[in-house]
Amino acid sequence: MRRLPSLLLAAALLLVQAAHADSPQRIVSAGGDITEIIYALGAGDRVIAVDSTSNHPAEAASKEQIGYIRRLAAEGILSLQPDLLIAAHDAGPPAAVEQLRAAGLRVELAPKGDTPDGVLGKVRFVGKALGMDAEAEALAGRIETDLSKAIETAKSYTDSPRVIFVLSERDGAPLVAGAETSADAIIALAGAANAAEGFSGYKPMSQEAIIEAAPDVLLMMSQTVERLGGIDAMLARPDFSLTPAGKERRYVAMEGMFLLGFGPRAPEAVRSLATALRGG
């Protein structure tokens, strides 16, 4: 990517924005859920760059890359001459976001949304930012109907397996999802129970605590399984081998953004997880 002097970049940016103030045509998207919503609205052709979490739909892979959502670089984004950066609520670092705003770029950070209402809120937010309110309202309606059906189906199961979600590893201990996380939210929507109780966020969990939690199913992102040596290595760990999940080899691994993204595919994610947790 060729770099231009900052003042020249800012001037070019202002010209682009003035031409498309109401309907952005050169969009940089940061956040897999945001990118999925943009494409679901039919505005994928206006996207010029995405972050590394934007792996769906496949067409997004052909766009310019801006790196990881929490490590954005202002100069690299400005060099693309976008008229809008639309990003998930946790995009950063804050200094880079402020640099982009100071350079005159329109920056829109979506609300956090790992609940059914939150998904709809993000869809409407993206639609408004793109000047596509009517399309967003129609998409939100379809998602709401499908998500309600998926949740009702999950509720119809008579069992409620205890699930433990492992995000990664820290100092040799599994980093586990507690309350107020997207993993906790999708487990609940799938009609299951989070076996990691008594804390919020993602925290390391000791071997003794995991055995005491007695999860029936080990839930992970596919990327985590690969990073930690494969499913056999995971289930053989002392942390998990003495739990019901380890003894019976009950685990579910899903692509991270599909499982935790809470975007247009949320109904499919709830339905798939509810089935997989019961051995389907």
mmCIF file of C-alpha atoms in Angstrom:
data_model
loop_
_atom_site.group_PDB
_atom_site.id
_atom_site.type_symbol
_atom_site.label_atom_id
_atom_site.label_comp_id
_atom_site.label_asym_id
_atom_site.label_seq_id
_atom_site.Cartn_x
_atom_site.Cartn_y
_atom_site.Cartn_z
ATOM 1 C CA MET A 1 0.000 0.000 0.000
ATOM 2 C CA ARG A 2 1.605 3.308 -1.095
ATOM 3 C CA ARG A 3 1.606 5.957 1.624
ATOM 4 C CA LEU A 4 0.844 9.620 0.940
ATOM 5 C CA PRO A 5 1.556 12.650 3.134
ATOM 6 C CA SER A 6 -1.094 13.017 5.840
ATOM 7 C CA LEU A 7 -2.307 16.461 4.720
ATOM 8 C CA LEU A 8 -2.794 15.271 1.150
ATOM 9 C CA LEU A 9 -4.679 12.238 2.390
ATOM 10 C CA ALA A 10 -6.965 14.351 4.555
ATOM 11 C CA ALA A 11 -7.706 16.757 1.687
ATOM 12 C CA ALA A 12 -8.534 13.890 -0.673
ATOM 13 C CA LEU A 13 -10.704 12.358 2.009
ATOM 14 C CA LEU A 14 -12.759 15.539 2.439
ATOM 15 C CA LEU A 15 -13.418 15.709 -1.315
ATOM 16 C CA VAL A 16 -14.634 12.108 -1.342
ATOM 17 C CA GLN A 17 -16.888 12.676 1.654
ATOM 18 C CA ALA A 18 -18.405 15.852 0.201
ATOM 19 C CA ALA A 19 -19.378 13.938 -2.929
ATOM 20 C CA HIS A 20 -21.134 11.134 -1.033
ATOM 21 C CA ALA A 21 -22.271 12.685 2.247
ATOM 22 C CA ASP A 22 -25.660 10.948 2.361
ATOM 23 C CA SER A 23 -24.824 7.645 0.751
ATOM 24 C CA PRO A 24 -21.273 6.452 1.423
ATOM 25 C CA GLN A 25 -19.709 4.692 -1.545
ATOM 26 C CA ARG A 26 -16.234 3.861 -0.230
ATOM 27 C CA ILE A 27 -16.825 1.958 2.991
ATOM 28 C CA VAL A 28 -14.236 0.440 5.289
ATOM 29 C CA SER A 29 -15.805 -2.169 7.568
ATOM 30 C CA ALA A 30 -14.201 -3.388 10.806
ATOM 31 C CA GLY A 31 -16.000 -6.244 12.540
ATOM 32 C CA GLY A 32 -17.199 -9.506 11.048
ATOM 33 C CA ASP A 33 -20.793 -8.921 12.146
ATOM 34 C CA ILE A 34 -20.832 -5.434 10.621
ATOM 35 C CA THR A 35 -19.429 -6.702 7.320
ATOM 36 C CA GLU A 36 -22.029 -9.481 7.194
ATOM 37 C CA ILE A 37 -24.820 -6.974 7.745
ATOM 38 C CA ILE A 38 -23.521 -4.700 4.976
ATOM 39 C CA TYR A 39 -23.503 -7.602 2.534
ATOM 40 C CA ALA A 40 -26.908 -8.814 3.711
ATOM 41 C CA LEU A 41 -28.246 -5.337 2.933
ATOM 42 C CA GLY A 42 -26.894 -5.652 -0.605
ATOM 43 C CA ALA A 43 -24.203 -3.002 -0.205
ATOM 44 C CA GLY A 44 -21.147 -5.226 -0.479
ATOM 45 C CA ASP A 45 -20.085 -3.550 -3.700
ATOM 46 C CA ARG A 46 -19.535 -0.335 -1.743
ATOM 47 C CA VAL A 47 -17.044 -1.976 0.628
ATOM 48 C CA ILE A 48 -13.424 -1.217 -0.244
ATOM 49 C CA ALA A 49 -11.682 -2.766 2.771
ATOM 50 C CA VAL A 50 -12.389 -5.026 5.742
ATOM 51 C CA ASP A 51 -10.657 -6.178 8.924
ATOM 52 C CA SER A 52 -9.309 -9.667 9.588
ATOM 53 C CA THR A 53 -12.455 -10.845 11.430
ATOM 54 C CA SER A 54 -14.563 -10.249 8.303
ATOM 55 C CA ASN A 55 -14.418 -13.756 6.842
ATOM 56 C CA HIS A 56 -18.031 -14.023 5.682
ATOM 57 C CA PRO A 57 -19.325 -13.869 3.007
ATOM 58 C CA ALA A 58 -16.513 -15.194 0.840
ATOM 59 C CA GLU A 59 -16.594 -12.089 -1.367
ATOM 60 C CA ALA A 60 -15.245 -10.036 1.543
ATOM 61 C CA ALA A 61 -11.911 -11.836 1.193
ATOM 62 C CA SER A 62 -11.227 -9.975 -2.055
ATOM 63 C CA LYS A 63 -11.272 -6.586 -0.336
ATOM 64 C CA GLU A 64 -8.280 -4.630 0.931
ATOM 65 C CA GLN A 65 -7.214 -5.711 4.419
ATOM 66 C CA ILE A 66 -6.826 -3.266 7.329
ATOM 67 C CA GLY A 67 -5.705 -5.788 9.963
ATOM 68 C CA TYR A 68 -7.235 -6.762 13.276
ATOM 69 C CA ILE A 69 -10.195 -4.723 14.522
ATOM 70 C CA ARG A 70 -8.514 -3.700 17.786
ATOM 71 C CA ARG A 71 -5.231 -2.732 16.141
ATOM 72 C CA LEU A 72 -6.369 -0.331 13.434
ATOM 73 C CA ALA A 73 -3.806 2.003 11.832
ATOM 74 C CA ALA A 74 -5.167 5.447 10.912
ATOM 75 C CA GLU A 75 -2.745 6.252 8.104
ATOM 76 C CA GLY A 76 -3.335 2.974 6.296
ATOM 77 C CA ILE A 77 -7.121 3.471 6.378
ATOM 78 C CA LEU A 78 -6.880 7.101 5.241
ATOM 79 C CA SER A 79 -4.695 6.097 2.288
ATOM 80 C CA LEU A 80 -7.713 4.172 0.917
ATOM 81 C CA GLN A 81 -9.702 7.428 0.741
ATOM 82 C CA PRO A 82 -12.884 6.020 2.300
ATOM 83 C CA ASP A 83 -15.964 8.111 3.010
ATOM 84 C CA LEU A 84 -17.031 5.958 5.976
ATOM 85 C CA LEU A 85 -15.439 3.700 8.567
ATOM 86 C CA ILE A 86 -18.144 1.622 10.190
ATOM 87 C CA ALA A 87 -16.985 -0.672 12.941
ATOM 88 C CA ALA A 88 -18.002 -2.834 15.881
ATOM 89 C CA HIS A 89 -18.222 -1.229 19.322
ATOM 90 C CA ASP A 90 -14.808 -2.493 20.398
ATOM 91 C CA ALA A 91 -12.810 -1.221 17.417
ATOM 92 C CA GLY A 92 -9.582 0.447 18.362
ATOM 93 C CA PRO A 93 -7.209 1.454 19.680
ATOM 94 C CA PRO A 94 -9.046 4.630 20.770
ATOM 95 C CA ALA A 95 -6.139 6.828 19.643
ATOM 96 C CA ALA A 96 -6.417 5.503 16.068
ATOM 97 C CA VAL A 97 -10.180 6.089 16.031
ATOM 98 C CA GLU A 98 -9.678 9.662 17.213
ATOM 99 C CA GLN A 99 -6.981 10.226 14.571
ATOM 100 C CA LEU A 100 -9.409 9.124 11.873
ATOM 101 C CA ARG A 101 -12.114 11.456 13.153
ATOM 102 C CA ALA A 102 -9.627 14.323 13.450
ATOM 103 C CA ALA A 103 -8.658 13.759 9.797
ATOM 104 C CA GLY A 104 -12.287 14.320 8.801
ATOM 105 C CA LEU A 105 -13.325 10.716 8.218
ATOM 106 C CA ARG A 106 -16.848 9.823 9.215
ATOM 107 C CA VAL A 107 -16.537 7.076 11.828
ATOM 108 C CA GLU A 108 -19.529 5.099 13.091
ATOM 109 C CA LEU A 109 -19.144 2.610 15.956
ATOM 110 C CA ALA A 110 -22.043 0.182 16.263
ATOM 111 C CA PRO A 111 -23.693 -0.606 19.605
ATOM 112 C CA LYS A 112 -22.773 -3.853 21.325
ATOM 113 C CA GLY A 113 -25.353 -6.480 20.473
ATOM 114 C CA ASP A 114 -25.133 -10.065 21.703
ATOM 115 C CA THR A 115 -28.865 -10.380 22.404
ATOM 116 C CA PRO A 116 -31.782 -10.844 19.985
ATOM 117 C CA ASP A 117 -32.659 -7.148 20.328
ATOM 118 C CA GLY A 118 -28.978 -6.294 19.978
ATOM 119 C CA VAL A 119 -28.740 -8.057 16.622
ATOM 120 C CA LEU A 120 -31.705 -6.072 15.318
ATOM 121 C CA GLY A 121 -30.235 -2.869 16.720
ATOM 122 C CA LYS A 122 -26.986 -3.431 14.841
ATOM 123 C CA VAL A 123 -28.833 -4.088 11.579
ATOM 124 C CA ARG A 124 -30.798 -0.846 11.926
ATOM 125 C CA PHE A 125 -27.649 1.051 12.912
ATOM 126 C CA VAL A 126 -25.756 -0.118 9.813
ATOM 127 C CA GLY A 127 -28.753 0.603 7.612
ATOM 128 C CA LYS A 128 -28.983 4.160 8.894
ATOM 129 C CA ALA A 129 -25.245 4.744 8.418
ATOM 130 C CA LEU A 130 -25.484 3.546 4.812
ATOM 131 C CA GLY A 131 -28.678 5.446 3.987
ATOM 132 C CA MET A 132 -30.593 2.146 3.719
ATOM 133 C CA ASP A 133 -33.157 2.405 6.504
ATOM 134 C CA ALA A 134 -35.938 0.659 4.621
ATOM 135 C CA GLU A 135 -33.721 -2.252 3.586
ATOM 136 C CA ALA A 136 -32.452 -2.569 7.158
ATOM 137 C CA GLU A 137 -35.954 -2.639 8.583
ATOM 138 C CA ALA A 138 -36.899 -5.436 6.184
ATOM 139 C CA LEU A 139 -33.753 -7.408 7.049
ATOM 140 C CA ALA A 140 -34.318 -6.915 10.790
ATOM 141 C CA GLY A 141 -37.850 -8.238 10.406
ATOM 142 C CA ARG A 142 -36.669 -11.393 8.670
ATOM 143 C CA ILE A 143 -33.955 -12.002 11.266
ATOM 144 C CA GLU A 144 -36.372 -11.386 14.157
ATOM 145 C CA THR A 145 -38.845 -13.945 12.827
ATOM 146 C CA ASP A 146 -36.201 -16.578 12.132
ATOM 147 C CA LEU A 147 -34.397 -15.978 15.444
ATOM 148 C CA SER A 148 -37.634 -16.304 17.415
ATOM 149 C CA LYS A 149 -38.309 -19.654 15.755
ATOM 150 C CA ALA A 150 -34.772 -20.877 16.492
ATOM 151 C CA ILE A 151 -35.032 -19.889 20.160
ATOM 152 C CA GLU A 152 -38.430 -21.549 20.531
ATOM 153 C CA THR A 153 -37.026 -24.744 19.026
ATOM 154 C CA ALA A 154 -34.101 -24.651 21.466
ATOM 155 C CA LYS A 155 -36.495 -24.161 24.383
ATOM 156 C CA SER A 156 -38.445 -27.241 23.323
ATOM 157 C CA TYR A 157 -35.579 -29.564 24.243
ATOM 158 C CA THR A 158 -36.211 -31.264 27.566
ATOM 159 C CA ASP A 159 -32.557 -31.303 28.625
ATOM 160 C CA SER A 160 -30.237 -28.427 29.459
ATOM 161 C CA PRO A 161 -26.625 -29.575 29.061
ATOM 162 C CA ARG A 162 -23.966 -27.838 31.127
ATOM 163 C CA VAL A 163 -21.510 -26.221 28.719
ATOM 164 C CA ILE A 164 -18.089 -24.699 29.237
ATOM 165 C CA PHE A 165 -16.693 -22.380 26.545
ATOM 166 C CA VAL A 166 -12.921 -22.167 26.160
ATOM 167 C CA LEU A 167 -11.680 -19.064 24.330
ATOM 168 C CA SER A 168 -7.937 -19.743 24.561
ATOM 169 C CA GLU A 169 -5.244 -20.439 27.127
ATOM 170 C CA ARG A 170 -3.424 -18.133 29.541
ATOM 171 C CA ASP A 171 -0.413 -19.240 31.574
ATOM 172 C CA GLY A 172 -1.381 -22.854 30.981
ATOM 173 C CA ALA A 173 -4.964 -22.450 32.225
ATOM 174 C CA PRO A 174 -8.032 -22.446 29.939
ATOM 175 C CA LEU A 175 -9.515 -18.972 29.416
ATOM 176 C CA VAL A 176 -13.220 -19.624 30.028
ATOM 177 C CA ALA A 177 -16.350 -17.573 29.304
ATOM 178 C CA GLY A 178 -18.300 -16.366 32.314
ATOM 179 C CA ALA A 179 -21.409 -14.186 32.456
ATOM 180 C CA GLU A 180 -21.862 -11.117 30.225
ATOM 181 C CA THR A 181 -20.007 -12.646 27.279
ATOM 182 C CA SER A 182 -21.245 -13.481 23.807
ATOM 183 C CA ALA A 183 -20.459 -17.150 24.516
ATOM 184 C CA ASP A 184 -22.655 -17.101 27.623
ATOM 185 C CA ALA A 185 -25.416 -15.475 25.577
ATOM 186 C CA ILE A 186 -25.388 -17.998 22.711
ATOM 187 C CA ILE A 187 -25.264 -20.929 25.184
ATOM 188 C CA ALA A 188 -28.412 -19.609 26.870
ATOM 189 C CA LEU A 189 -30.212 -19.026 23.559
ATOM 190 C CA ALA A 190 -29.412 -22.625 22.586
ATOM 191 C CA GLY A 191 -31.287 -23.838 25.668
ATOM 192 C CA ALA A 192 -28.177 -24.878 27.616
ATOM 193 C CA ALA A 193 -26.483 -23.709 30.829
ATOM 194 C CA ASN A 194 -23.078 -22.104 31.245
ATOM 195 C CA ALA A 195 -21.146 -24.376 33.616
ATOM 196 C CA ALA A 196 -18.706 -21.550 34.419
ATOM 197 C CA GLU A 197 -20.560 -19.671 37.146
ATOM 198 C CA GLY A 198 -19.685 -16.903 39.587
ATOM 199 C CA PHE A 199 -17.687 -14.519 37.394
ATOM 200 C CA SER A 200 -18.049 -12.227 34.392
ATOM 201 C CA GLY A 201 -15.966 -11.948 31.245
ATOM 202 C CA TYR A 202 -13.254 -14.327 30.101
ATOM 203 C CA LYS A 203 -11.021 -15.578 32.923
ATOM 204 C CA PRO A 204 -8.515 -18.396 33.508
ATOM 205 C CA MET A 205 -10.145 -21.314 35.323
ATOM 206 C CA SER A 206 -8.210 -23.760 37.493
ATOM 207 C CA GLN A 207 -8.230 -27.516 36.993
ATOM 208 C CA GLU A 208 -10.092 -27.993 40.272
ATOM 209 C CA ALA A 209 -12.744 -25.433 39.358
ATOM 210 C CA ILE A 210 -13.337 -27.014 35.946
ATOM 211 C CA ILE A 211 -13.720 -30.484 37.425
ATOM 212 C CA GLU A 212 -16.113 -29.095 40.039
ATOM 213 C CA ALA A 213 -18.119 -27.319 37.318
ATOM 214 C CA ALA A 214 -18.677 -30.742 35.697
ATOM 215 C CA PRO A 215 -19.480 -29.620 32.138
ATOM 216 C CA ASP A 216 -21.345 -32.064 29.921
ATOM 217 C CA VAL A 217 -19.990 -30.451 26.738
ATOM 218 C CA LEU A 218 -16.793 -28.587 25.870
ATOM 219 C CA LEU A 219 -17.508 -25.716 23.436
ATOM 220 C CA MET A 220 -14.793 -23.976 21.436
ATOM 221 C CA MET A 221 -14.104 -22.057 18.277
ATOM 222 C CA SER A 222 -12.547 -24.171 15.534
ATOM 223 C CA GLN A 223 -9.601 -21.788 15.558
ATOM 224 C CA THR A 224 -9.044 -22.471 19.266
ATOM 225 C CA VAL A 225 -9.003 -26.238 18.796
ATOM 226 C CA GLU A 226 -6.362 -25.901 16.104
ATOM 227 C CA ARG A 227 -4.297 -23.439 18.140
ATOM 228 C CA LEU A 228 -4.314 -25.660 21.254
ATOM 229 C CA GLY A 229 -3.200 -28.838 19.504
ATOM 230 C CA GLY A 230 -6.400 -30.520 18.326
ATOM 231 C CA ILE A 231 -9.406 -32.048 20.045
ATOM 232 C CA ASP A 232 -7.594 -35.161 21.312
ATOM 233 C CA ALA A 233 -5.027 -33.009 23.075
ATOM 234 C CA MET A 234 -7.782 -30.833 24.538
ATOM 235 C CA LEU A 235 -9.811 -33.736 25.923
ATOM 236 C CA ALA A 236 -6.707 -35.422 27.342
ATOM 237 C CA ARG A 237 -5.780 -32.390 29.452
ATOM 238 C CA PRO A 238 -6.107 -32.894 33.208
ATOM 239 C CA ASP A 239 -8.527 -29.927 33.152
ATOM 240 C CA PHE A 240 -11.099 -31.771 31.091
ATOM 241 C CA SER A 241 -10.359 -35.498 31.163
ATOM 242 C CA LEU A 242 -12.105 -35.972 34.536
ATOM 243 C CA THR A 243 -15.248 -34.046 33.574
ATOM 244 C CA PRO A 244 -18.341 -35.647 32.004
ATOM 245 C CA ALA A 245 -17.413 -33.871 28.749
ATOM 246 C CA GLY A 246 -13.921 -35.355 28.747
ATOM 247 C CA LYS A 247 -14.987 -38.854 29.775
ATOM 248 C CA GLU A 248 -17.664 -39.037 27.078
ATOM 249 C CA ARG A 249 -15.757 -36.973 24.461
ATOM 250 C CA ARG A 250 -18.617 -34.528 24.119
ATOM 251 C CA TYR A 251 -17.428 -31.366 22.414
ATOM 252 C CA VAL A 252 -18.592 -28.842 19.828
ATOM 253 C CA ALA A 253 -16.273 -26.736 17.686
ATOM 254 C CA MET A 254 -17.632 -24.003 15.416
ATOM 255 C CA GLU A 255 -16.178 -21.159 13.376
ATOM 256 C CA GLY A 256 -15.799 -18.211 15.720
ATOM 257 C CA MET A 257 -17.650 -15.458 13.898
ATOM 258 C CA PHE A 258 -20.542 -17.788 13.069
ATOM 259 C CA LEU A 259 -20.863 -18.843 16.707
ATOM 260 C CA LEU A 260 -20.262 -15.513 18.468
ATOM 261 C CA GLY A 261 -20.821 -12.853 15.806
ATOM 262 C CA PHE A 262 -24.501 -12.124 16.514
ATOM 263 C CA GLY A 263 -25.021 -10.918 12.966
ATOM 264 C CA PRO A 264 -27.459 -12.016 10.240
ATOM 265 C CA ARG A 265 -26.491 -15.662 10.809
ATOM 266 C CA ALA A 266 -27.530 -15.602 14.503
ATOM 267 C CA PRO A 267 -30.680 -17.714 13.917
ATOM 268 C CA GLU A 268 -28.628 -20.354 12.105
ATOM 269 C CA ALA A 269 -26.015 -20.275 14.886
ATOM 270 C CA VAL A 270 -28.640 -20.820 17.628
ATOM 271 C CA ARG A 271 -30.222 -23.649 15.680
ATOM 272 C CA SER A 272 -26.898 -25.338 14.884
ATOM 273 C CA LEU A 273 -25.548 -25.033 18.425
ATOM 274 C CA ALA A 274 -28.756 -26.316 20.032
ATOM 275 C CA THR A 275 -28.620 -29.393 17.804
ATOM 276 C CA ALA A 276 -24.875 -29.991 18.201
ATOM 277 C CA LEU A 277 -24.978 -29.754 21.999
ATOM 278 C CA ARG A 278 -27.410 -32.677 21.995
ATOM 279 C CA GLY A 279 -25.264 -34.798 19.731
ATOM 280 C CA GLY A 280 -27.031 -33.908 16.520
#
